[in-house]
Structures are given as C-alpha cells and as structure tokens.
CSV table of C-alpha atoms (C1' of nucleotides) in Angstrom, one decimal:
chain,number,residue,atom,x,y,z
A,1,UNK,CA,26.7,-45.3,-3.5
A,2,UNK,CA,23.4,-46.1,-5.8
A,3,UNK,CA,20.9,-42.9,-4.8
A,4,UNK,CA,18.5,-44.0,-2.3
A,5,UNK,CA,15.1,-43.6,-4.4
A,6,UNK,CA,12.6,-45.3,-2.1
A,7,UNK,CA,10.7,-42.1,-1.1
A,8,UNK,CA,10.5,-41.3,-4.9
A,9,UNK,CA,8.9,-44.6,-5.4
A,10,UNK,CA,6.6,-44.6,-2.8
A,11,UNK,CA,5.3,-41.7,-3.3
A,12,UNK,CA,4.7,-42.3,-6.6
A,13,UNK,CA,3.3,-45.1,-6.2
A,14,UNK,CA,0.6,-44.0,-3.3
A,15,UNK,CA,-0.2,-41.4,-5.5
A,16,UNK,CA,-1.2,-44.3,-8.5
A,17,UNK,CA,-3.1,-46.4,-6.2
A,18,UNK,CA,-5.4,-43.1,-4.5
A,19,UNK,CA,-6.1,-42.6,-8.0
A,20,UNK,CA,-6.7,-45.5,-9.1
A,21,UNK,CA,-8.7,-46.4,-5.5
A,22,UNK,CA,-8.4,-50.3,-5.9
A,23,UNK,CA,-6.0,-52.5,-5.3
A,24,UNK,CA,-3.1,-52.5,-7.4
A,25,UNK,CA,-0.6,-55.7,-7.4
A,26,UNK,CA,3.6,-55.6,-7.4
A,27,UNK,CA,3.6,-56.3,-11.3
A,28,UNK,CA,1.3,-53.3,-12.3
A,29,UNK,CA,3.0,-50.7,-9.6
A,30,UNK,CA,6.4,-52.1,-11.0
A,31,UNK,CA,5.4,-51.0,-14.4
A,32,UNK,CA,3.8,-47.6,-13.6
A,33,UNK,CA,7.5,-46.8,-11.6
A,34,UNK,CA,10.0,-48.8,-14.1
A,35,UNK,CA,10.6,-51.0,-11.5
A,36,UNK,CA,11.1,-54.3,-10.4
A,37,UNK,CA,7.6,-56.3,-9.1
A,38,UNK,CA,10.2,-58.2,-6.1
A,39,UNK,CA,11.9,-54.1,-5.4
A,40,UNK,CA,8.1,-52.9,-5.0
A,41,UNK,CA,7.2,-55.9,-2.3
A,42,UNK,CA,10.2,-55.1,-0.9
A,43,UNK,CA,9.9,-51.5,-0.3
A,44,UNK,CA,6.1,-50.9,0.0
A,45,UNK,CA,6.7,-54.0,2.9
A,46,UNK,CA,8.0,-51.5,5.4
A,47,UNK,CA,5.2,-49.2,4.4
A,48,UNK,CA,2.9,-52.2,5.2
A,49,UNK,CA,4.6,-52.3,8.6
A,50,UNK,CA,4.1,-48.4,9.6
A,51,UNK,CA,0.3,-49.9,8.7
A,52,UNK,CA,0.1,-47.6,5.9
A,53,UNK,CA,-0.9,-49.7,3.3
A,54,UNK,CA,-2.1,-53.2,3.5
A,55,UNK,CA,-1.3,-56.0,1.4
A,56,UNK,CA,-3.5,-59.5,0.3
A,57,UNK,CA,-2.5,-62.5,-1.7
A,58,UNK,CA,-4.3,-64.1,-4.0
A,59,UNK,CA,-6.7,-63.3,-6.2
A,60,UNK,CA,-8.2,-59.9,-5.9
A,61,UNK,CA,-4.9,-59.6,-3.8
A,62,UNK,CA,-2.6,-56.8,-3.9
A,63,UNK,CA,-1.8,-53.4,-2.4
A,64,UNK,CA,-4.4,-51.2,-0.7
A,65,UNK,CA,-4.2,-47.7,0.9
A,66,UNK,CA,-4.8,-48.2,4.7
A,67,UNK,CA,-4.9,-44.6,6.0
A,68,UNK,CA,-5.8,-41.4,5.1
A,69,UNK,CA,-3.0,-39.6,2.6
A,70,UNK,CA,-4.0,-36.0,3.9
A,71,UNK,CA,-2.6,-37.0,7.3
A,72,UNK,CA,0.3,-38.7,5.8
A,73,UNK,CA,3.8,-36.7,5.3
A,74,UNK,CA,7.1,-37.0,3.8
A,75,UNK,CA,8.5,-37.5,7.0
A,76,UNK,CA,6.0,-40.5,7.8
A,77,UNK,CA,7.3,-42.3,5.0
A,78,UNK,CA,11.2,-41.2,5.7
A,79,UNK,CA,10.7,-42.8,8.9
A,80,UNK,CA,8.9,-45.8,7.5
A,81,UNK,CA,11.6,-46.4,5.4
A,82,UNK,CA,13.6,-46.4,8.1
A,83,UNK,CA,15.2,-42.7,8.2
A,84,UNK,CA,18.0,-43.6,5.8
A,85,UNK,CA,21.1,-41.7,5.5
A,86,UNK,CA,20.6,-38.5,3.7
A,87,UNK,CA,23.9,-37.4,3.1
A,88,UNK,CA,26.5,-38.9,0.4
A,89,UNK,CA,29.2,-36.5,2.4
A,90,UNK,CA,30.4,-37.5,5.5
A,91,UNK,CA,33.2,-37.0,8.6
A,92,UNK,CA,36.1,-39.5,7.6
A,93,UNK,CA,36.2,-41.2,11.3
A,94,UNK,CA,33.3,-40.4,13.4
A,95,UNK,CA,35.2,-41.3,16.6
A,96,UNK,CA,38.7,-40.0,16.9
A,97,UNK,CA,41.3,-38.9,19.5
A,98,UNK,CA,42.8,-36.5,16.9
A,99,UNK,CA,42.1,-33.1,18.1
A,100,UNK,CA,42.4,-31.4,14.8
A,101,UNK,CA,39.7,-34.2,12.7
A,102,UNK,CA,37.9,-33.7,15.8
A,103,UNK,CA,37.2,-29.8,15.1
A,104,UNK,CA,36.9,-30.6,12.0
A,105,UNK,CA,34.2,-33.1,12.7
A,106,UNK,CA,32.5,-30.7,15.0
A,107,UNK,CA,31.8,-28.1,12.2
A,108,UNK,CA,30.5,-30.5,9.3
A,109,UNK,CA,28.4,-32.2,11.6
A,110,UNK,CA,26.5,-28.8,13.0
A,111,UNK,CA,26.4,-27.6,8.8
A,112,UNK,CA,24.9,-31.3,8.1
A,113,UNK,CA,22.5,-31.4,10.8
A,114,UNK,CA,21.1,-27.9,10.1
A,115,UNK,CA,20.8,-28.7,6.4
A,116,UNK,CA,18.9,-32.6,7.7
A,117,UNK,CA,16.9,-30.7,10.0
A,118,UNK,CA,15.8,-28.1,7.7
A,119,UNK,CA,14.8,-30.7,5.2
A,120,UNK,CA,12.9,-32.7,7.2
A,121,UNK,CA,11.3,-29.7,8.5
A,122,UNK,CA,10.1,-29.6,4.4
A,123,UNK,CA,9.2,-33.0,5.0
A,124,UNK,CA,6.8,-32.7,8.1
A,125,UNK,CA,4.9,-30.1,6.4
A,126,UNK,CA,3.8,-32.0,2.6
A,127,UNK,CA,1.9,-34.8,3.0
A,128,UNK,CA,0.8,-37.6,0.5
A,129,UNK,CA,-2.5,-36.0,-0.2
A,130,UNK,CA,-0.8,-32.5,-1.0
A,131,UNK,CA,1.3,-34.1,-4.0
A,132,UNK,CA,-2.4,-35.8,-5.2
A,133,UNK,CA,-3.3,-32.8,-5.1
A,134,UNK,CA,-0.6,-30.8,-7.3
A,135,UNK,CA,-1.1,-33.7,-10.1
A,136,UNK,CA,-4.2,-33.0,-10.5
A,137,UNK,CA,-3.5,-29.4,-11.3
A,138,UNK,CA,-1.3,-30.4,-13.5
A,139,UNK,CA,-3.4,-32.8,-15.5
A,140,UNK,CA,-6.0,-29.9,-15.9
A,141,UNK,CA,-3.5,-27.7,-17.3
A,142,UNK,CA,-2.4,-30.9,-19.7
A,143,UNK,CA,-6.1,-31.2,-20.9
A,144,UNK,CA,-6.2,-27.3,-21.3
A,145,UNK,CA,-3.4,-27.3,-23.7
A,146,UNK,CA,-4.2,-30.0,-25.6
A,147,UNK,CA,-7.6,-28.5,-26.1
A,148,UNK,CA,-6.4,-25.5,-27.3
A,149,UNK,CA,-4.2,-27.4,-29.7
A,150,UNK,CA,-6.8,-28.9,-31.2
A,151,UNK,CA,-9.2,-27.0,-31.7
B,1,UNK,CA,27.8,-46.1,-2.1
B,2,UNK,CA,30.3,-45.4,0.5
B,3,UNK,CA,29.9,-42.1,1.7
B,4,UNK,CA,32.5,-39.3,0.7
B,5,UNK,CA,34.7,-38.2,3.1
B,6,UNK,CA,37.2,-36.2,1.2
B,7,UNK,CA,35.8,-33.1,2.4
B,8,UNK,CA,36.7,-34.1,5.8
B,9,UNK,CA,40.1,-35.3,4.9
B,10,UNK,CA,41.5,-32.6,2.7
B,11,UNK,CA,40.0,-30.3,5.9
B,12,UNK,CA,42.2,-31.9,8.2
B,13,UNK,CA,45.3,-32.3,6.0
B,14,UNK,CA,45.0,-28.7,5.7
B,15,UNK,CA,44.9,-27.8,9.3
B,16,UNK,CA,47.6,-30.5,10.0
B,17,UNK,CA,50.2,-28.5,7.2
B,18,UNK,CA,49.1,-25.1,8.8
B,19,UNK,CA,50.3,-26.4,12.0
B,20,UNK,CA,53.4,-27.2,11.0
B,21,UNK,CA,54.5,-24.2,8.5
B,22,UNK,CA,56.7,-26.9,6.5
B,23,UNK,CA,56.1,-29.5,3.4
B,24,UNK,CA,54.5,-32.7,4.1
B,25,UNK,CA,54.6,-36.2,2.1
B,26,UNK,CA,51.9,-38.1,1.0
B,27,UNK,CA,53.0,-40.3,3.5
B,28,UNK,CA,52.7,-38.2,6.1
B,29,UNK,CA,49.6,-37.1,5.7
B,30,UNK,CA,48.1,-40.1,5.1
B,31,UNK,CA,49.3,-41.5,8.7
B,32,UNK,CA,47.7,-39.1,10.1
B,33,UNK,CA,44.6,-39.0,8.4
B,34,UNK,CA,44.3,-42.9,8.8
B,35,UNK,CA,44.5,-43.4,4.5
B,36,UNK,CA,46.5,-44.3,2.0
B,37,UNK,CA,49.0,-42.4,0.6
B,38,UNK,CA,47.8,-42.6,-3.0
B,39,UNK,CA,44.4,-41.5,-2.4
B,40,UNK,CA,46.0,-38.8,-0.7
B,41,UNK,CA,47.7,-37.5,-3.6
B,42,UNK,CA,44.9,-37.9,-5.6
B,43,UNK,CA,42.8,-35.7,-3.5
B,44,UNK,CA,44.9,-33.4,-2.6
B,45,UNK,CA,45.9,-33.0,-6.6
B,46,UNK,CA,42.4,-31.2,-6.9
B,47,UNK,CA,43.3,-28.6,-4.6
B,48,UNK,CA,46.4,-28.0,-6.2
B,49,UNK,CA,44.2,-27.6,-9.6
B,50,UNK,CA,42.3,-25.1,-7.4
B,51,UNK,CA,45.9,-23.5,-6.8
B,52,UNK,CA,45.2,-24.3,-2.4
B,53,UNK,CA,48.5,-26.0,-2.0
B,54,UNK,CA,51.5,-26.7,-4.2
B,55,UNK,CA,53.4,-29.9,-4.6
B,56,UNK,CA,56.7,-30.9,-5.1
B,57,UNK,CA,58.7,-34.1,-6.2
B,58,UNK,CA,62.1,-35.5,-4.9
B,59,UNK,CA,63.7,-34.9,-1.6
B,60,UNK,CA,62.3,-32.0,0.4
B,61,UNK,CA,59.3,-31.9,-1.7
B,62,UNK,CA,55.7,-32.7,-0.7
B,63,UNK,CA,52.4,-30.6,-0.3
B,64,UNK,CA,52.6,-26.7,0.5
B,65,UNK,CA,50.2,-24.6,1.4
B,66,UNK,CA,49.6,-22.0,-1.7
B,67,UNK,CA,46.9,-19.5,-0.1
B,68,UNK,CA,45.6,-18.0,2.6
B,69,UNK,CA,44.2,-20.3,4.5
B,70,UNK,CA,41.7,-17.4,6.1
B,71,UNK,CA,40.3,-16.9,2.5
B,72,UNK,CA,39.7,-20.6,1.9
B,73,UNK,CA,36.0,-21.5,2.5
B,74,UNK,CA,34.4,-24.9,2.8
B,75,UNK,CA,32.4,-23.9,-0.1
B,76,UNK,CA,35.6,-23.6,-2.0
B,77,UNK,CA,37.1,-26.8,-1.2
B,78,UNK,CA,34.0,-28.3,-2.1
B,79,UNK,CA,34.1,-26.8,-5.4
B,80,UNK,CA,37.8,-27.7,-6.0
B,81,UNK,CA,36.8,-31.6,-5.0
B,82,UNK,CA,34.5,-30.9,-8.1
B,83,UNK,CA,30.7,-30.5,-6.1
B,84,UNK,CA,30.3,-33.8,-5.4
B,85,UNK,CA,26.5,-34.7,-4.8
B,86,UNK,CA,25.3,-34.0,-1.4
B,87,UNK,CA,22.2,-36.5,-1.0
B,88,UNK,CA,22.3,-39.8,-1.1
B,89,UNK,CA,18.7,-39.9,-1.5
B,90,UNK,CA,17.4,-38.7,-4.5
B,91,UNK,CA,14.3,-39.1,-7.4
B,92,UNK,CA,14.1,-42.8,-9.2
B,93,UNK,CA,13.4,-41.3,-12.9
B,94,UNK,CA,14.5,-37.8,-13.4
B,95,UNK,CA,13.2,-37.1,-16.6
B,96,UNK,CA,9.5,-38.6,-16.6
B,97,UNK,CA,6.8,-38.3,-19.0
B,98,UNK,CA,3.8,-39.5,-16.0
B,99,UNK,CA,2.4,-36.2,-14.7
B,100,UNK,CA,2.7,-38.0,-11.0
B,101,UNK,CA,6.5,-38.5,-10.8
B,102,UNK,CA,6.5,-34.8,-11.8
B,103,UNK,CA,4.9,-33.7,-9.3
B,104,UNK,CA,6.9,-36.1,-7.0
B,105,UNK,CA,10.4,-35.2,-8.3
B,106,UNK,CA,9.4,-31.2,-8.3
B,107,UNK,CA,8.5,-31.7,-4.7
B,108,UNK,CA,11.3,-33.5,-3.5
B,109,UNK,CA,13.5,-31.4,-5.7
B,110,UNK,CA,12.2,-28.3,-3.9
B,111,UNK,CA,13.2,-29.8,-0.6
B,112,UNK,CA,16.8,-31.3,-1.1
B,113,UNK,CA,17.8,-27.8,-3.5
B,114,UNK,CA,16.8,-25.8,-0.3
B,115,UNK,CA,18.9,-28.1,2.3
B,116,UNK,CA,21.6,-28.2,0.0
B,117,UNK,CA,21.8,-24.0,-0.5
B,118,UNK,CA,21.4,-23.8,3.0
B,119,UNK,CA,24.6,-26.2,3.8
B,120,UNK,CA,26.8,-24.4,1.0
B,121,UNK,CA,25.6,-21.2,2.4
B,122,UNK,CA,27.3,-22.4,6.0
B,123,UNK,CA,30.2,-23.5,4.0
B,124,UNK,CA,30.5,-19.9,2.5
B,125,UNK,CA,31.1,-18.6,5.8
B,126,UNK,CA,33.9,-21.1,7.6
B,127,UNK,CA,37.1,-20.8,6.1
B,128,UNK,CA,39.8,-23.3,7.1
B,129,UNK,CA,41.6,-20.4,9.6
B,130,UNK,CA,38.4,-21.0,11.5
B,131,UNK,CA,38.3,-24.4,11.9
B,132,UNK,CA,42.4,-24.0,12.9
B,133,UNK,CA,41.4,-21.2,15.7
B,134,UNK,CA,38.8,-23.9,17.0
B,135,UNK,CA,41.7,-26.3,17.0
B,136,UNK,CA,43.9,-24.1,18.7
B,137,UNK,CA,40.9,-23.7,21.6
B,138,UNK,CA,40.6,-27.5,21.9
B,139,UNK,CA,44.0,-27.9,22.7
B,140,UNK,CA,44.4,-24.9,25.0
B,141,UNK,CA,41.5,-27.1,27.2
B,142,UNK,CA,43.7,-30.0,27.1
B,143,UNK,CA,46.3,-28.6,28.6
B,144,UNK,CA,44.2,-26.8,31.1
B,145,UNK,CA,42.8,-30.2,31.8
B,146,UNK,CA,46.0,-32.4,31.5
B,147,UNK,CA,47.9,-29.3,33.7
B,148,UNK,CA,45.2,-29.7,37.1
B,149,UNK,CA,44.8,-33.5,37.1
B,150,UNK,CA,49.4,-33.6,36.9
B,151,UNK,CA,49.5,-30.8,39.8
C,1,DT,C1',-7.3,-77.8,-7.6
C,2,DT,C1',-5.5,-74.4,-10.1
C,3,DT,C1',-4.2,-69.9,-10.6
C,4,DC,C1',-2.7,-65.6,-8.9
C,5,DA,C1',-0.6,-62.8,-5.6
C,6,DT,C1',2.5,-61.8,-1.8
C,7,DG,C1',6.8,-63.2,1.1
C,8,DT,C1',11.6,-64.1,1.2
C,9,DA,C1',16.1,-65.9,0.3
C,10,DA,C1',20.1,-65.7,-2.3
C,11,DC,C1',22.3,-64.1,-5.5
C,12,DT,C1',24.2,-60.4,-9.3
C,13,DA,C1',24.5,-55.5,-11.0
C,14,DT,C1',25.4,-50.9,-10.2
C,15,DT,C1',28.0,-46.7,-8.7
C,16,DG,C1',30.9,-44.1,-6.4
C,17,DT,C1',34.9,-43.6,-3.1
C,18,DT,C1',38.8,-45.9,-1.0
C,19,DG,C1',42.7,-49.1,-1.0
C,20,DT,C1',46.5,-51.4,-3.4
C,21,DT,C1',50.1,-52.5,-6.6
C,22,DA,C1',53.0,-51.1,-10.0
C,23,DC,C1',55.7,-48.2,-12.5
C,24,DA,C1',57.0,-43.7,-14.8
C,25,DT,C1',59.0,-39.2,-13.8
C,26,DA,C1',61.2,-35.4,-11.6
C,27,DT,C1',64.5,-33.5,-8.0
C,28,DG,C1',68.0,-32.8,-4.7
C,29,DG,C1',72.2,-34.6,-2.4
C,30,DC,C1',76.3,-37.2,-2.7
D,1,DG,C1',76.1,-39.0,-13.0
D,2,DC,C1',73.9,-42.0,-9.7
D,3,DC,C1',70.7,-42.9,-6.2
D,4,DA,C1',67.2,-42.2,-2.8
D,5,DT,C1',62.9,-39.8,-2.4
D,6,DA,C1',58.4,-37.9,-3.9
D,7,DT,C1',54.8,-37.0,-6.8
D,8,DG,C1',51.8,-38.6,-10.9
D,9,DT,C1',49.0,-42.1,-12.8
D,10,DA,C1',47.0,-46.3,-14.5
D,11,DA,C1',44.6,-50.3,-13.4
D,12,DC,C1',42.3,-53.0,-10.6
D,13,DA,C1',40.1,-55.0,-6.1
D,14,DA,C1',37.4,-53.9,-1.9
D,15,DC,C1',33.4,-51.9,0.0
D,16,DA,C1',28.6,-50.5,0.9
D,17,DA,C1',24.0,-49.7,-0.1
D,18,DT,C1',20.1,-49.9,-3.2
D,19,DA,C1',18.2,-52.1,-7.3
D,20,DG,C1',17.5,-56.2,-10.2
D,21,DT,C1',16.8,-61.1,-10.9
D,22,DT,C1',15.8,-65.9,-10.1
D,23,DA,C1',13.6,-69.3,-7.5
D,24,DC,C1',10.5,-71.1,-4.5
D,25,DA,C1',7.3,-71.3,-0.4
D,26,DT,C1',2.7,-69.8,1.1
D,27,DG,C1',-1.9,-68.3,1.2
D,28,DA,C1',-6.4,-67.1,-1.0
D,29,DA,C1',-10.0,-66.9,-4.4
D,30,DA,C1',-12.2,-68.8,-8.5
DNA sequence: TTTCATGTAACTATTGTTGTTACATATGGC
DNA sequence: GCCATATGTAACAACAATAGTTACATGAAA
C-alpha cells in the first residue's frame, strides 16, 4: 500500500498557516507541502469537521486555524483523520476456526497493540503548538549559522 | 496497499510442519493456510535463504524444518522476510529542505522508531516453540470442552 | 457580474502483497 | 529410461488504500 502521509501533511500545514496567521487557500498550502490543491481540500476537510480549522470560499476565502494549537495533539488529528490503520503487517485471517492461526493471531495482535498503544501514547503527549515551537528553534539556529558564515 | 501478512502465514506454516514431524507440499500448506500454493513457495523460499526449513523437489519432497524451532524468534523471521516496513503511516517528503517538515518528520520519526523497537523487541522474545506450546494449550481446552458437553 | 475559492465526483497513478498461469527443472519410483 | 510429482521462477492480473488529475457545481466578495 501507498504510506498513509496525512498526519505529515497536516501537520505541516497547521504549522504554515500559525505562522503565517491568515488565511491560506488549497493552491498555496499545496505548494508549501508538494501537494495537490484537490488532496489538501480533501484532507484538511476532515480537519474542518473535528472544527479545527475552518474554511471560506471566495475571495478572502481559504483555510483558517479555528482552535488553539497548544491544546491540539497528534492524537486529535489521528482521530480526525479517522484513526487509520497504522500497521502495514497484519494477521492473514482475522477470524478463523484454525486453532493453530488462531495462537498465532493471539500473539501478533497483543505485540501490535502494545506497539499502537505505545505510539499513540507519543501522540497524546505532542501537540500542534509544541512542533511550532521546535521550528522555531530551529530557524534561530539557521540564522545563527548563516551569520557566522558571513561575517 | 494490502497489508502484509506473511509474517502470520510463514508463523502458521511453521507450527503446522512442527506438528506433523514430516515434509509438506506447497500444496498442503497452502490449504491450510487458505493461499496459493505459489506464493507459498515464494515465501517460504526466504526462510530457506535464512536456512529455517529445507525444501525438496520430486516425490517425497516438500518443506522441512532445518532448525530448532525453540531458537527461532519472530524477530528472526521477520528479518529472513527481509524487514518489511511496519507502518503504513509514514512522513509525505523525507528529505525536505523547509525547516517545518523537519521538525514534523523528526517528530513523527521519534514516535514510529520507538513503537517499532518496542514491537521487534516483543518479537526478540517469542520464538515459534512458544507459539506451538500455546497451541498445544488451546487444544488441550478443546478437548476438555468437547469431552463434558459428549459425556 | 465576474472572479476566486471551496466542495465533490469520477476517474487514473502508485505501490506493495497476493493470486494465477505457464513452464522449466530436479527427483524418486516403476 | 520414463513418468508422476514437487519445487523454482517469470510474467502478469487483482486488490486496496492514498495520492493525483480533470471537470464542474456552488458560494462569496470585489
């Protein structure tokens, strides 16, 4: 299967438009991700339905921030995106009388949730505003180096 | 993508040829795992690589099992099926020059690398006797349950 | 009223496993 | 030696989910 990189984009793109604090339209989020402007409406549309951003047609139309990014998390925006499947690996036939694939079911499943569990753990506990927060670190150390470069 | 359940199968082909202490055919096997018996040899051909199980061709040949089955781990047989990627979800751009995604993708990185070393590290510790002794349980139930509803 | 933006539908592209067909090759039994 | 049986592969279609594309309807502001 194509990787599932919704929460990637998202998150990227929330992270554009707090910067940018105005609206931003599908074309110019499209660009900023290397995406498609029809992808973005798609995706950032169940965003819009977890009332996380709003969206306006029109002119001055485009995409707006509608709550606050600090209280925001990974997990939110899994969830908005409607908690897709996070594995690639999987049991072979979820329901079966087979007493052996059964067994064998039992002990991936158990390994698989601990590792989902654990990772949406991660999720609960970053939100939005604490990625913002890490770019911005980073673009001070950017301007730091390039200063020293130059001068 | 559909989701990769080879683990799964070559777990249960495994179990099945331990049960029965003799070769099986491609054919067999893939009865009772519910595929076909070409993908069956193809998957199983990566464990032979991994030296888990012999084959051989004409009549009486088949798949053997080459090891001890109490020293094969799930973290081994994932690494003989050649560590295929865990997540389906994933970053969009990888490599990225915008400071954002990189802070994105490190974060998201962070989270998937520790879900994924804590599901090897449960793979590390089940070998493939395990799972069989679970099996072996399960069916000792069965007859417990089949003997007092016949009596 | 025109222009710009979202909202959607209906496709194709992509990417991996899985399924299928076909055929080459080796092996054991007669 | 011949034949039935099994693996070994190649080549391609099927599948499943996101991503990309085209096309068009709809609503809002200049």
């Amino acid at each position: 299967m194509k990787r599932d990189s919704r929460l990637s984009s998202v998150l990227h793109a929330l992270i554009h438009m707090a910067e940018r604090d105005a609206a931003m339209t599908s074309t110019e989020l499209g660009t900023c991700l290397g995406a498609n402007a029809v992808v973005v409406r798609r995706t950032m549309g169940l965003l819009r339905t977890a009332k996380i951003v709003t969206s306006d047609r029109g002119h001055t139309g485009g995409w707006r921030i509608a709550s606050d990014l600090s209280t925001v998390t990974l997990r939110q925006l899994h969830e908005a995106l409607g908690e897709p499947i996070v594995f690639a690996v999987g049991n072979r036939n979820e329901r079966t009388k087979c007493l052996v694939e059964q067994s064998v079911n039992a002990a991936l499943d158990g390994a698989f949730a601990e590792a989902e569990a654990l990772l949406l753990k991660r999720f609960e506990n970053i939100t939005v505003a604490d990625l913002a927060a890490g770019v911005a670190k980073r673009q001070t150390k950017r301007r730091a180096r390039h200063k020293s470069r130059t001068r």
